[in-house]
Amino acid sequence: MNALKTIGSRLSVKAVLPTVTSRLPYTTAATVNTPRKNVMELISQQQIDKANTDGRRDLFSRNNPNGVKPGSIVLVETLNGPNETTSSTFMGVCIAIRRKGIDTNFTLRNIVMRVGVEQRYSLYSPLLKSIKVMQKPNEIKFRRAKLFYLRDQPGKAFQPLQSLWKQEQLDRSKK
């Protein structure tokens, strides 16, 4: 009797399966042509759009001919803390730009009291108050993307910094 039940159940399952599978729409990966984006790329793009309040992305874009390039002299004003209103400024030669989405940062170098000082700033940091390009790199010829060799040869790029800094201080005192 048990043998008859198992044979009957097997027959009924086999009879039902082909009808169920024929009703389901199957597609192969080759037939689906919908473009899909990576979820992490979408999240990163949303964060950049949210943090890009004053056009920083355009300032550091590769496609912008008037943007910051390695060799530009840049003045950066930063807040001293998240809840503070005081700020500090740093002017230096941009020696490197690292473009990695929301983690984009740039490195500035200056000589302060005969000591080389480098500072790395995150582009989309809420502590960055303003970024101002003081001089373009086309006035001083640089042909590299990373200007780390300026650490060993400081004389070439840091001469115009003192005069630009004095000019900026005069402009600020007039306001």
Tab-separated table of N, CA and C in Angstrom:
chain	number	residue	atom	x	y	z
A	1	MET	N	0.810	-1.191	0.000
A	1	MET	CA	0.000	0.000	0.000
A	1	MET	C	0.850	1.251	0.000
A	2	ASN	N	1.933	1.224	0.776
A	2	ASN	CA	2.835	2.365	0.820
A	2	ASN	C	3.511	2.567	-0.532
A	3	ALA	N	3.798	1.501	-1.224
A	3	ALA	CA	4.431	1.607	-2.528
A	3	ALA	C	3.505	2.287	-3.516
A	4	LEU	N	2.228	1.997	-3.445
A	4	LEU	CA	1.260	2.627	-4.337
A	4	LEU	C	1.148	4.127	-4.050
A	5	LYS	N	1.215	4.510	-2.781
A	5	LYS	CA	1.124	5.927	-2.429
A	5	LYS	C	2.340	6.707	-2.952
A	6	THR	N	3.499	6.118	-2.830
A	6	THR	CA	4.691	6.823	-3.304
A	6	THR	C	4.711	6.929	-4.819
A	7	ILE	N	4.270	5.896	-5.511
A	7	ILE	CA	4.223	5.957	-6.972
A	7	ILE	C	3.191	6.982	-7.413
A	8	GLY	N	2.069	7.039	-6.720
A	8	GLY	CA	1.029	7.997	-7.065
A	8	GLY	C	1.477	9.431	-6.795
A	9	SER	N	2.181	9.631	-5.702
A	9	SER	CA	2.643	10.987	-5.389
A	9	SER	C	3.718	11.438	-6.382
A	10	ARG	N	4.571	10.513	-6.821
A	10	ARG	CA	5.599	10.866	-7.795
A	10	ARG	C	4.983	11.242	-9.134
A	11	LEU	N	3.983	10.517	-9.534
A	11	LEU	CA	3.316	10.810	-10.804
A	11	LEU	C	2.636	12.167	-10.758
A	12	SER	N	2.015	12.477	-9.631
A	12	SER	CA	1.299	13.750	-9.557
A	12	SER	C	2.268	14.935	-9.515
A	13	VAL	N	3.424	14.773	-8.870
A	13	VAL	CA	4.402	15.857	-8.832
A	13	VAL	C	4.990	16.087	-10.216
A	14	LYS	N	5.290	14.992	-10.940
A	14	LYS	CA	5.844	15.142	-12.274
A	14	LYS	C	4.841	15.777	-13.225
A	15	ALA	N	3.609	15.510	-13.013
A	15	ALA	CA	2.589	16.082	-13.882
A	15	ALA	C	2.395	17.566	-13.599
A	16	VAL	N	2.593	18.005	-12.371
A	16	VAL	CA	2.379	19.407	-11.994
A	16	VAL	C	3.582	20.274	-12.371
A	17	LEU	N	4.794	19.760	-12.231
A	17	LEU	CA	5.998	20.553	-12.442
A	17	LEU	C	6.106	21.171	-13.834
A	18	PRO	N	5.870	20.448	-14.913
A	18	PRO	CA	6.014	21.098	-16.223
A	18	PRO	C	5.037	22.240	-16.433
A	19	THR	N	3.869	22.183	-15.870
A	19	THR	CA	2.915	23.269	-16.069
A	19	THR	C	3.308	24.494	-15.270
A	20	VAL	N	3.904	24.314	-14.084
A	20	VAL	CA	4.312	25.454	-13.263
A	20	VAL	C	5.491	26.162	-13.914
A	21	THR	N	6.470	25.395	-14.388
A	21	THR	CA	7.660	26.009	-14.966
A	21	THR	C	7.365	26.684	-16.294
A	22	SER	N	6.391	26.231	-17.005
A	22	SER	CA	6.093	26.852	-18.294
A	22	SER	C	5.382	28.190	-18.101
A	23	ARG	N	4.764	28.400	-16.951
A	23	ARG	CA	4.064	29.667	-16.720
A	23	ARG	C	5.001	30.785	-16.252
A	24	LEU	N	6.126	30.449	-15.646
A	24	LEU	CA	7.024	31.463	-15.117
A	24	LEU	C	7.860	32.063	-16.245
A	25	PRO	N	7.934	33.396	-16.308
A	25	PRO	CA	8.742	34.023	-17.371
A	25	PRO	C	10.216	34.004	-16.991
A	26	TYR	N	11.014	33.309	-17.758
A	26	TYR	CA	12.447	33.238	-17.518
A	26	TYR	C	13.168	34.092	-18.547
A	27	THR	N	14.162	34.802	-18.089
A	27	THR	CA	15.010	35.560	-19.006
A	27	THR	C	16.455	35.255	-18.666
A	28	THR	N	17.266	35.299	-19.651
A	28	THR	CA	18.693	35.084	-19.418
A	28	THR	C	19.375	36.435	-19.238
A	29	ALA	N	20.589	36.415	-18.747
A	29	ALA	CA	21.327	37.659	-18.510
A	29	ALA	C	21.614	38.377	-19.821
A	30	ALA	N	21.719	37.659	-20.901
A	30	ALA	CA	22.023	38.271	-22.190
A	30	ALA	C	20.834	39.061	-22.722
A	31	THR	N	19.623	38.689	-22.376
A	31	THR	CA	18.456	39.382	-22.911
A	31	THR	C	18.111	40.628	-22.117
A	32	VAL	N	18.568	40.750	-20.880
A	32	VAL	CA	18.262	41.916	-20.056
A	32	VAL	C	19.287	43.006	-20.365
A	33	ASN	N	18.828	44.173	-20.805
A	33	ASN	CA	19.732	45.266	-21.172
A	33	ASN	C	19.529	46.497	-20.308
A	34	THR	N	19.046	46.347	-19.091
A	34	THR	CA	18.856	47.507	-18.235
A	34	THR	C	20.184	47.859	-17.575
A	35	PRO	N	20.634	49.112	-17.716
A	35	PRO	CA	21.891	49.499	-17.072
A	35	PRO	C	21.700	49.616	-15.564
A	36	ARG	N	22.636	49.079	-14.826
A	36	ARG	CA	22.563	49.131	-13.370
A	36	ARG	C	23.808	49.838	-12.849
A	37	LYS	N	23.605	50.684	-11.833
A	37	LYS	CA	24.723	51.385	-11.222
A	37	LYS	C	25.092	50.703	-9.920
A	38	ASN	N	26.323	50.857	-9.589
A	38	ASN	CA	26.810	50.348	-8.329
A	38	ASN	C	26.202	51.163	-7.193
A	39	VAL	N	25.758	50.490	-6.160
A	39	VAL	CA	25.101	51.169	-5.040
A	39	VAL	C	26.072	52.112	-4.336
A	40	MET	N	27.315	51.694	-4.180
A	40	MET	CA	28.298	52.541	-3.508
A	40	MET	C	28.607	53.796	-4.326
A	41	GLU	N	28.598	53.686	-5.651
A	41	GLU	CA	28.805	54.869	-6.485
A	41	GLU	C	27.658	55.846	-6.320
A	42	LEU	N	26.432	55.342	-6.232
A	42	LEU	CA	25.281	56.213	-6.026
A	42	LEU	C	25.355	56.928	-4.681
A	43	ILE	N	25.715	56.210	-3.633
A	43	ILE	CA	25.814	56.813	-2.304
A	43	ILE	C	26.925	57.857	-2.279
A	44	SER	N	28.052	57.542	-2.888
A	44	SER	CA	29.167	58.490	-2.942
A	44	SER	C	28.771	59.747	-3.707
A	45	GLN	N	28.060	59.585	-4.807
A	45	GLN	CA	27.621	60.736	-5.598
A	45	GLN	C	26.642	61.598	-4.812
A	46	GLN	N	25.753	60.984	-4.043
A	46	GLN	CA	24.813	61.748	-3.213
A	46	GLN	C	25.549	62.530	-2.136
A	47	GLN	N	26.568	61.927	-1.531
A	47	GLN	CA	27.339	62.623	-0.505
A	47	GLN	C	28.111	63.798	-1.099
A	48	ILE	N	28.663	63.619	-2.291
A	48	ILE	CA	29.382	64.712	-2.942
A	48	ILE	C	28.427	65.848	-3.265
A	49	ASP	N	27.245	65.536	-3.786
A	49	ASP	CA	26.267	66.576	-4.100
A	49	ASP	C	25.839	67.334	-2.850
A	50	LYS	N	25.728	66.629	-1.737
A	50	LYS	CA	25.325	67.266	-0.485
A	50	LYS	C	26.442	68.160	0.063
A	51	ALA	N	27.698	67.730	-0.071
A	51	ALA	CA	28.828	68.481	0.482
A	51	ALA	C	29.314	69.586	-0.448
A	52	ASN	N	28.948	69.544	-1.704
A	52	ASN	CA	29.429	70.519	-2.686
A	52	ASN	C	28.531	71.752	-2.665
A	53	THR	N	28.639	72.547	-1.604
A	53	THR	CA	27.759	73.699	-1.458
A	53	THR	C	28.278	74.933	-2.173
A	54	ASP	N	29.583	75.069	-2.298
A	54	ASP	CA	30.143	76.290	-2.873
A	54	ASP	C	30.968	76.050	-4.135
A	55	GLY	N	30.750	74.960	-4.842
A	55	GLY	CA	31.418	74.710	-6.112
A	55	GLY	C	32.820	74.163	-5.991
A	56	ARG	N	33.124	73.465	-4.919
A	56	ARG	CA	34.462	72.907	-4.741
A	56	ARG	C	34.760	71.827	-5.776
A	57	ARG	N	33.746	71.053	-6.143
A	57	ARG	CA	33.961	69.982	-7.116
A	57	ARG	C	34.431	70.556	-8.444
A	58	ASP	N	33.834	71.670	-8.866
A	58	ASP	CA	34.231	72.294	-10.128
A	58	ASP	C	35.625	72.900	-10.037
A	59	LEU	N	36.000	73.387	-8.861
A	59	LEU	CA	37.315	73.992	-8.681
A	59	LEU	C	38.428	72.959	-8.834
A	60	PHE	N	38.167	71.716	-8.424
A	60	PHE	CA	39.180	70.667	-8.484
A	60	PHE	C	38.927	69.657	-9.599
A	61	SER	N	38.040	69.975	-10.529
A	61	SER	CA	37.745	69.080	-11.633
A	61	SER	C	38.887	69.064	-12.639
A	62	ARG	N	39.115	67.908	-13.245
A	62	ARG	CA	40.147	67.806	-14.281
A	62	ARG	C	39.764	68.587	-15.534
A	63	ASN	N	38.468	68.707	-15.784
A	63	ASN	CA	37.991	69.330	-17.016
A	63	ASN	C	37.930	70.848	-16.938
A	64	ASN	N	38.141	71.431	-15.763
A	64	ASN	CA	38.052	72.868	-15.591
A	64	ASN	C	39.422	73.501	-15.880
A	65	PRO	N	39.543	74.285	-16.952
A	65	PRO	CA	40.848	74.894	-17.235
A	65	PRO	C	41.242	75.967	-16.224
A	66	ASN	N	40.271	76.529	-15.515
A	66	ASN	CA	40.555	77.560	-14.521
A	66	ASN	C	40.630	77.004	-13.106
A	67	GLY	N	40.631	75.700	-12.969
A	67	GLY	CA	40.636	75.076	-11.653
A	67	GLY	C	42.024	74.978	-11.054
A	68	VAL	N	42.092	74.354	-9.894
A	68	VAL	CA	43.351	74.166	-9.190
A	68	VAL	C	44.110	73.021	-9.850
A	69	LYS	N	45.368	73.273	-10.143
A	69	LYS	CA	46.267	72.269	-10.696
A	69	LYS	C	47.486	72.186	-9.784
A	70	PRO	N	48.228	71.098	-9.833
A	70	PRO	CA	49.484	71.063	-9.066
A	70	PRO	C	50.402	72.197	-9.526
A	71	GLY	N	50.891	72.960	-8.563
A	71	GLY	CA	51.696	74.136	-8.852
A	71	GLY	C	50.961	75.427	-8.590
A	72	SER	N	49.638	75.373	-8.415
A	72	SER	CA	48.871	76.566	-8.090
A	72	SER	C	49.184	77.003	-6.663
A	73	ILE	N	49.149	78.296	-6.455
A	73	ILE	CA	49.293	78.824	-5.097
A	73	ILE	C	47.891	79.048	-4.568
A	74	VAL	N	47.576	78.390	-3.451
A	74	VAL	CA	46.217	78.340	-2.931
A	74	VAL	C	46.195	78.851	-1.499
A	75	LEU	N	45.162	79.624	-1.173
A	75	LEU	CA	44.929	80.097	0.189
A	75	LEU	C	43.710	79.364	0.727
A	76	VAL	N	43.885	78.677	1.858
A	76	VAL	CA	42.797	77.896	2.449
A	76	VAL	C	42.483	78.465	3.827
A	77	GLU	N	41.221	78.703	4.072
A	77	GLU	CA	40.777	79.174	5.381
A	77	GLU	C	39.935	78.070	6.015
A	78	THR	N	40.340	77.657	7.223
A	78	THR	CA	39.658	76.559	7.903
A	78	THR	C	39.149	77.017	9.260
A	79	LEU	N	38.063	76.407	9.695
A	79	LEU	CA	37.567	76.636	11.045
A	79	LEU	C	38.429	75.835	12.016
A	80	ASN	N	38.651	76.375	13.207
A	80	ASN	CA	39.524	75.704	14.164
A	80	ASN	C	38.854	74.516	14.841
A	81	GLY	N	37.556	74.481	14.848
A	81	GLY	CA	36.839	73.361	15.444
A	81	GLY	C	35.411	73.342	14.941
A	82	PRO	N	34.690	72.246	15.212
A	82	PRO	CA	33.327	72.136	14.695
A	82	PRO	C	32.369	73.169	15.289
A	83	ASN	N	32.582	73.559	16.528
A	83	ASN	CA	31.664	74.498	17.185
A	83	ASN	C	32.288	75.864	17.397
A	84	GLU	N	33.414	76.129	16.743
A	84	GLU	CA	34.112	77.396	16.931
A	84	GLU	C	33.891	78.308	15.741
A	85	THR	N	33.993	79.618	15.994
A	85	THR	CA	33.832	80.599	14.920
A	85	THR	C	35.177	81.141	14.447
A	86	THR	N	36.260	80.868	15.188
A	86	THR	CA	37.573	81.349	14.783
A	86	THR	C	38.113	80.485	13.646
A	87	SER	N	38.934	81.117	12.825
A	87	SER	CA	39.481	80.380	11.684
A	87	SER	C	40.969	80.670	11.542
A	88	SER	N	41.643	79.795	10.817
A	88	SER	CA	43.059	79.982	10.523
A	88	SER	C	43.266	79.844	9.024
A	89	THR	N	44.299	80.510	8.518
A	89	THR	CA	44.568	80.471	7.084
A	89	THR	C	45.934	79.848	6.836
A	90	PHE	N	46.056	79.231	5.682
A	90	PHE	CA	47.327	78.639	5.258
A	90	PHE	C	47.438	78.840	3.760
A	91	MET	N	48.570	79.380	3.346
A	91	MET	CA	48.825	79.566	1.923
A	91	MET	C	50.014	78.703	1.537
A	92	GLY	N	49.882	78.010	0.411
A	92	GLY	CA	50.979	77.173	-0.030
A	92	GLY	C	50.829	76.770	-1.479
A	93	VAL	N	51.838	76.100	-1.953
A	93	VAL	CA	51.843	75.564	-3.315
A	93	VAL	C	51.175	74.197	-3.282
A	94	CYS	N	50.227	73.987	-4.170
A	94	CYS	CA	49.562	72.692	-4.255
A	94	CYS	C	50.537	71.710	-4.908
A	95	ILE	N	50.973	70.718	-4.134
A	95	ILE	CA	51.943	69.770	-4.687
A	95	ILE	C	51.294	68.456	-5.090
A	96	ALA	N	50.048	68.208	-4.653
A	96	ALA	CA	49.382	66.954	-5.035
A	96	ALA	C	47.879	67.108	-4.877
A	97	ILE	N	47.151	66.477	-5.784
A	97	ILE	CA	45.691	66.366	-5.692
A	97	ILE	C	45.363	64.898	-5.823
A	98	ARG	N	44.616	64.391	-4.868
A	98	ARG	CA	44.198	62.985	-4.891
A	98	ARG	C	42.686	62.965	-5.068
A	99	ARG	N	42.225	62.586	-6.247
A	99	ARG	CA	40.797	62.587	-6.567
A	99	ARG	C	40.232	61.191	-6.344
A	100	LYS	N	39.489	61.012	-5.267
A	100	LYS	CA	38.881	59.726	-4.926
A	100	LYS	C	37.453	59.925	-4.442
A	101	GLY	N	36.635	60.588	-5.235
A	101	GLY	CA	35.229	60.764	-4.880
A	101	GLY	C	35.070	61.657	-3.671
A	102	ILE	N	34.367	61.168	-2.673
A	102	ILE	CA	34.116	61.947	-1.466
A	102	ILE	C	35.391	62.123	-0.649
A	103	ASP	N	36.383	61.277	-0.860
A	103	ASP	CA	37.649	61.353	-0.123
A	103	ASP	C	38.709	62.173	-0.857
A	104	THR	N	38.316	63.024	-1.777
A	104	THR	CA	39.258	63.848	-2.517
A	104	THR	C	39.993	64.778	-1.559
A	105	ASN	N	41.315	64.836	-1.693
A	105	ASN	CA	42.081	65.762	-0.858
A	105	ASN	C	43.220	66.355	-1.664
A	106	PHE	N	43.806	67.407	-1.118
A	106	PHE	CA	44.919	68.078	-1.773
A	106	PHE	C	45.942	68.465	-0.721
A	107	THR	N	47.195	68.537	-1.156
A	107	THR	CA	48.307	68.825	-0.250
A	107	THR	C	48.934	70.150	-0.628
A	108	LEU	N	49.109	71.016	0.372
A	108	LEU	CA	49.761	72.309	0.192
A	108	LEU	C	51.085	72.300	0.939
A	109	ARG	N	52.073	72.979	0.373
A	109	ARG	CA	53.396	73.065	1.006
A	109	ARG	C	53.849	74.511	1.017
A	110	ASN	N	54.429	74.919	2.130
A	110	ASN	CA	54.972	76.252	2.288
A	110	ASN	C	56.194	76.160	3.179
A	111	ILE	N	56.995	77.205	3.180
A	111	ILE	CA	58.143	77.279	4.074
A	111	ILE	C	57.823	78.332	5.121
A	112	VAL	N	57.749	77.918	6.369
A	112	VAL	CA	57.433	78.804	7.480
A	112	VAL	C	58.648	78.825	8.400
A	113	MET	N	59.256	79.993	8.558
A	113	MET	CA	60.444	80.177	9.400
A	113	MET	C	61.540	79.153	9.040
A	114	ARG	N	61.796	79.019	7.737
A	114	ARG	CA	62.829	78.149	7.160
A	114	ARG	C	62.591	76.660	7.412
A	115	VAL	N	61.385	76.310	7.706
A	115	VAL	CA	61.023	74.905	7.897
A	115	VAL	C	59.891	74.590	6.923
A	116	GLY	N	60.029	73.507	6.169
A	116	GLY	CA	58.981	73.105	5.236
A	116	GLY	C	57.770	72.561	5.977
A	117	VAL	N	56.588	73.081	5.621
A	117	VAL	CA	55.342	72.660	6.256
A	117	VAL	C	54.389	72.191	5.161
A	118	GLU	N	53.856	70.998	5.336
A	118	GLU	CA	52.853	70.473	4.406
A	118	GLU	C	51.560	70.241	5.158
A	119	GLN	N	50.471	70.590	4.521
A	119	GLN	CA	49.164	70.316	5.104
A	119	GLN	C	48.290	69.676	4.052
A	120	ARG	N	47.590	68.634	4.461
A	120	ARG	CA	46.664	67.945	3.570
A	120	ARG	C	45.245	68.279	4.020
A	121	TYR	N	44.427	68.702	3.061
A	121	TYR	CA	43.047	69.089	3.347
A	121	TYR	C	42.099	68.169	2.594
A	122	SER	N	41.060	67.744	3.270
A	122	SER	CA	39.994	66.994	2.618
A	122	SER	C	39.054	67.996	1.961
A	123	LEU	N	38.764	67.797	0.690
A	123	LEU	CA	38.030	68.793	-0.089
A	123	LEU	C	36.617	69.027	0.428
A	124	TYR	N	35.931	67.971	0.840
A	124	TYR	CA	34.537	68.100	1.242
A	124	TYR	C	34.364	68.176	2.756
A	125	SER	N	35.420	68.527	3.480
A	125	SER	CA	35.340	68.650	4.926
A	125	SER	C	34.467	69.847	5.307
A	126	PRO	N	33.608	69.700	6.305
A	126	PRO	CA	32.805	70.843	6.741
A	126	PRO	C	33.637	71.901	7.466
A	127	LEU	N	34.870	71.589	7.834
A	127	LEU	CA	35.733	72.557	8.504
A	127	LEU	C	36.425	73.503	7.521
A	128	LEU	N	36.385	73.199	6.234
A	128	LEU	CA	36.966	74.097	5.234
A	128	LEU	C	36.011	75.249	5.002
A	129	LYS	N	36.490	76.449	5.289
A	129	LYS	CA	35.637	77.626	5.142
A	129	LYS	C	35.694	78.175	3.724
A	130	SER	N	36.913	78.327	3.189
A	130	SER	CA	37.033	78.842	1.826
A	130	SER	C	38.352	78.378	1.200
A	131	ILE	N	38.345	78.306	-0.117
A	131	ILE	CA	39.526	77.971	-0.907
A	131	ILE	C	39.655	79.041	-1.980
A	132	LYS	N	40.823	79.675	-2.033
A	132	LYS	CA	41.023	80.756	-2.988
A	132	LYS	C	42.313	80.502	-3.760
A	133	VAL	N	42.228	80.546	-5.081
A	133	VAL	CA	43.405	80.360	-5.927
A	133	VAL	C	44.069	81.726	-6.091
A	134	MET	N	45.319	81.833	-5.640
A	134	MET	CA	46.039	83.104	-5.689
A	134	MET	C	46.827	83.260	-6.990
A	135	GLN	N	47.380	82.158	-7.492
A	135	GLN	CA	48.193	82.223	-8.711
A	135	GLN	C	48.073	80.895	-9.446
A	136	LYS	N	47.971	80.975	-10.748
A	136	LYS	CA	47.855	79.788	-11.592
A	136	LYS	C	49.228	79.171	-11.836
A	137	PRO	N	49.271	77.881	-12.141
A	137	PRO	CA	50.574	77.254	-12.372
A	137	PRO	C	51.187	77.582	-13.726
A	138	ASN	N	50.434	78.193	-14.646
A	138	ASN	CA	51.010	78.466	-15.962
A	138	ASN	C	52.044	79.596	-15.904
A	139	GLU	N	52.006	80.424	-14.839
A	139	GLU	CA	53.023	81.454	-14.683
A	139	GLU	C	54.346	80.844	-14.222
A	140	ILE	N	54.269	79.757	-13.485
A	140	ILE	CA	55.438	78.994	-13.074
A	140	ILE	C	55.275	77.629	-13.741
A	141	LYS	N	56.242	77.208	-14.541
A	141	LYS	CA	56.087	75.979	-15.315
A	141	LYS	C	56.309	74.735	-14.454
A	142	PHE	N	55.269	73.899	-14.373
A	142	PHE	CA	55.367	72.583	-13.747
A	142	PHE	C	54.807	71.577	-14.730
A	143	ARG	N	55.502	70.464	-14.885
A	143	ARG	CA	55.083	69.480	-15.872
A	143	ARG	C	54.770	68.139	-15.259
A	144	ARG	N	54.496	68.093	-13.975
A	144	ARG	CA	54.203	66.839	-13.286
A	144	ARG	C	52.864	66.946	-12.573
A	145	ALA	N	52.289	65.795	-12.278
A	145	ALA	CA	51.039	65.761	-11.526
A	145	ALA	C	51.292	65.829	-10.026
A	146	LYS	N	52.387	65.261	-9.582
A	146	LYS	CA	52.778	65.297	-8.174
A	146	LYS	C	54.117	66.013	-8.083
A	147	LEU	N	54.163	67.067	-7.307
A	147	LEU	CA	55.364	67.897	-7.232
A	147	LEU	C	56.156	67.619	-5.960
A	148	PHE	N	56.346	66.349	-5.651
A	148	PHE	CA	57.058	65.992	-4.430
A	148	PHE	C	58.539	66.362	-4.500
A	149	TYR	N	59.066	66.579	-5.688
A	149	TYR	CA	60.465	66.966	-5.805
A	149	TYR	C	60.719	68.361	-5.237
A	150	LEU	N	59.666	69.154	-5.016
A	150	LEU	CA	59.835	70.483	-4.425
A	150	LEU	C	60.259	70.405	-2.965
A	151	ARG	N	60.122	69.245	-2.361
A	151	ARG	CA	60.600	69.083	-0.989
A	151	ARG	C	62.115	69.239	-0.938
A	152	ASP	N	62.782	68.826	-2.000
A	152	ASP	CA	64.241	68.912	-2.039
A	152	ASP	C	64.741	70.199	-2.690
A	153	GLN	N	63.893	70.848	-3.513
A	153	GLN	CA	64.274	72.073	-4.222
A	153	GLN	C	63.280	73.187	-3.901
A	154	PRO	N	63.349	73.759	-2.723
A	154	PRO	CA	62.314	74.696	-2.320
A	154	PRO	C	62.393	76.068	-2.971
A	155	GLY	N	63.514	76.450	-3.534
A	155	GLY	CA	63.676	77.822	-4.009
A	155	GLY	C	62.800	78.195	-5.185
A	156	LYS	N	62.510	77.250	-6.060
A	156	LYS	CA	61.834	77.571	-7.318
A	156	LYS	C	60.397	78.034	-7.112
A	157	ALA	N	59.645	77.352	-6.281
A	157	ALA	CA	58.211	77.590	-6.233
A	157	ALA	C	57.764	78.489	-5.092
A	158	PHE	N	58.592	78.674	-4.085
A	158	PHE	CA	58.116	79.355	-2.884
A	158	PHE	C	58.490	80.830	-2.822
A	159	GLN	N	59.151	81.353	-3.833
A	159	GLN	CA	59.516	82.769	-3.835
A	159	GLN	C	58.307	83.691	-3.940
A	160	PRO	N	57.314	83.419	-4.798
A	160	PRO	CA	56.193	84.359	-4.893
A	160	PRO	C	55.220	84.288	-3.709
A	161	LEU	N	55.387	83.324	-2.834
A	161	LEU	CA	54.440	83.172	-1.725
A	161	LEU	C	54.466	84.355	-0.764
A	162	GLN	N	55.650	84.875	-0.451
A	162	GLN	CA	55.752	85.961	0.524
A	162	GLN	C	55.045	87.216	0.030
A	163	SER	N	55.260	87.573	-1.234
A	163	SER	CA	54.619	88.774	-1.756
A	163	SER	C	53.108	88.595	-1.855
A	164	LEU	N	52.649	87.409	-2.245
A	164	LEU	CA	51.207	87.164	-2.311
A	164	LEU	C	50.571	87.192	-0.925
A	165	TRP	N	51.292	86.675	0.081
A	165	TRP	CA	50.769	86.670	1.445
A	165	TRP	C	50.642	88.100	1.969
A	166	LYS	N	51.644	88.941	1.701
A	166	LYS	CA	51.573	90.338	2.136
A	166	LYS	C	50.434	91.072	1.449
A	167	GLN	N	50.246	90.804	0.161
A	167	GLN	CA	49.151	91.424	-0.575
A	167	GLN	C	47.795	90.992	-0.020
A	168	GLU	N	47.660	89.749	0.335
A	168	GLU	CA	46.406	89.249	0.905
A	168	GLU	C	46.130	89.888	2.260
A	169	GLN	N	47.168	90.062	3.071
A	169	GLN	CA	46.988	90.694	4.374
A	169	GLN	C	46.582	92.163	4.224
A	170	LEU	N	47.143	92.863	3.239
A	170	LEU	CA	46.742	94.250	2.990
A	170	LEU	C	45.289	94.327	2.543
A	171	ASP	N	44.893	93.443	1.663
A	171	ASP	CA	43.498	93.426	1.199
A	171	ASP	C	42.546	93.129	2.345
A	172	ARG	N	42.948	92.229	3.215
A	172	ARG	CA	42.092	91.863	4.350
A	172	ARG	C	41.984	93.007	5.355
A	173	SER	N	43.066	93.763	5.556
A	173	SER	CA	43.019	94.876	6.531
A	173	SER	C	42.188	96.039	5.988
A	174	LYS	N	42.099	96.180	4.664
A	174	LYS	CA	41.266	97.254	4.083
A	174	LYS	C	39.784	96.971	4.272
A	175	LYS	N	39.422	95.707	4.341
A	175	LYS	CA	38.005	95.344	4.485
A	175	LYS	C	37.624	95.518	5.904
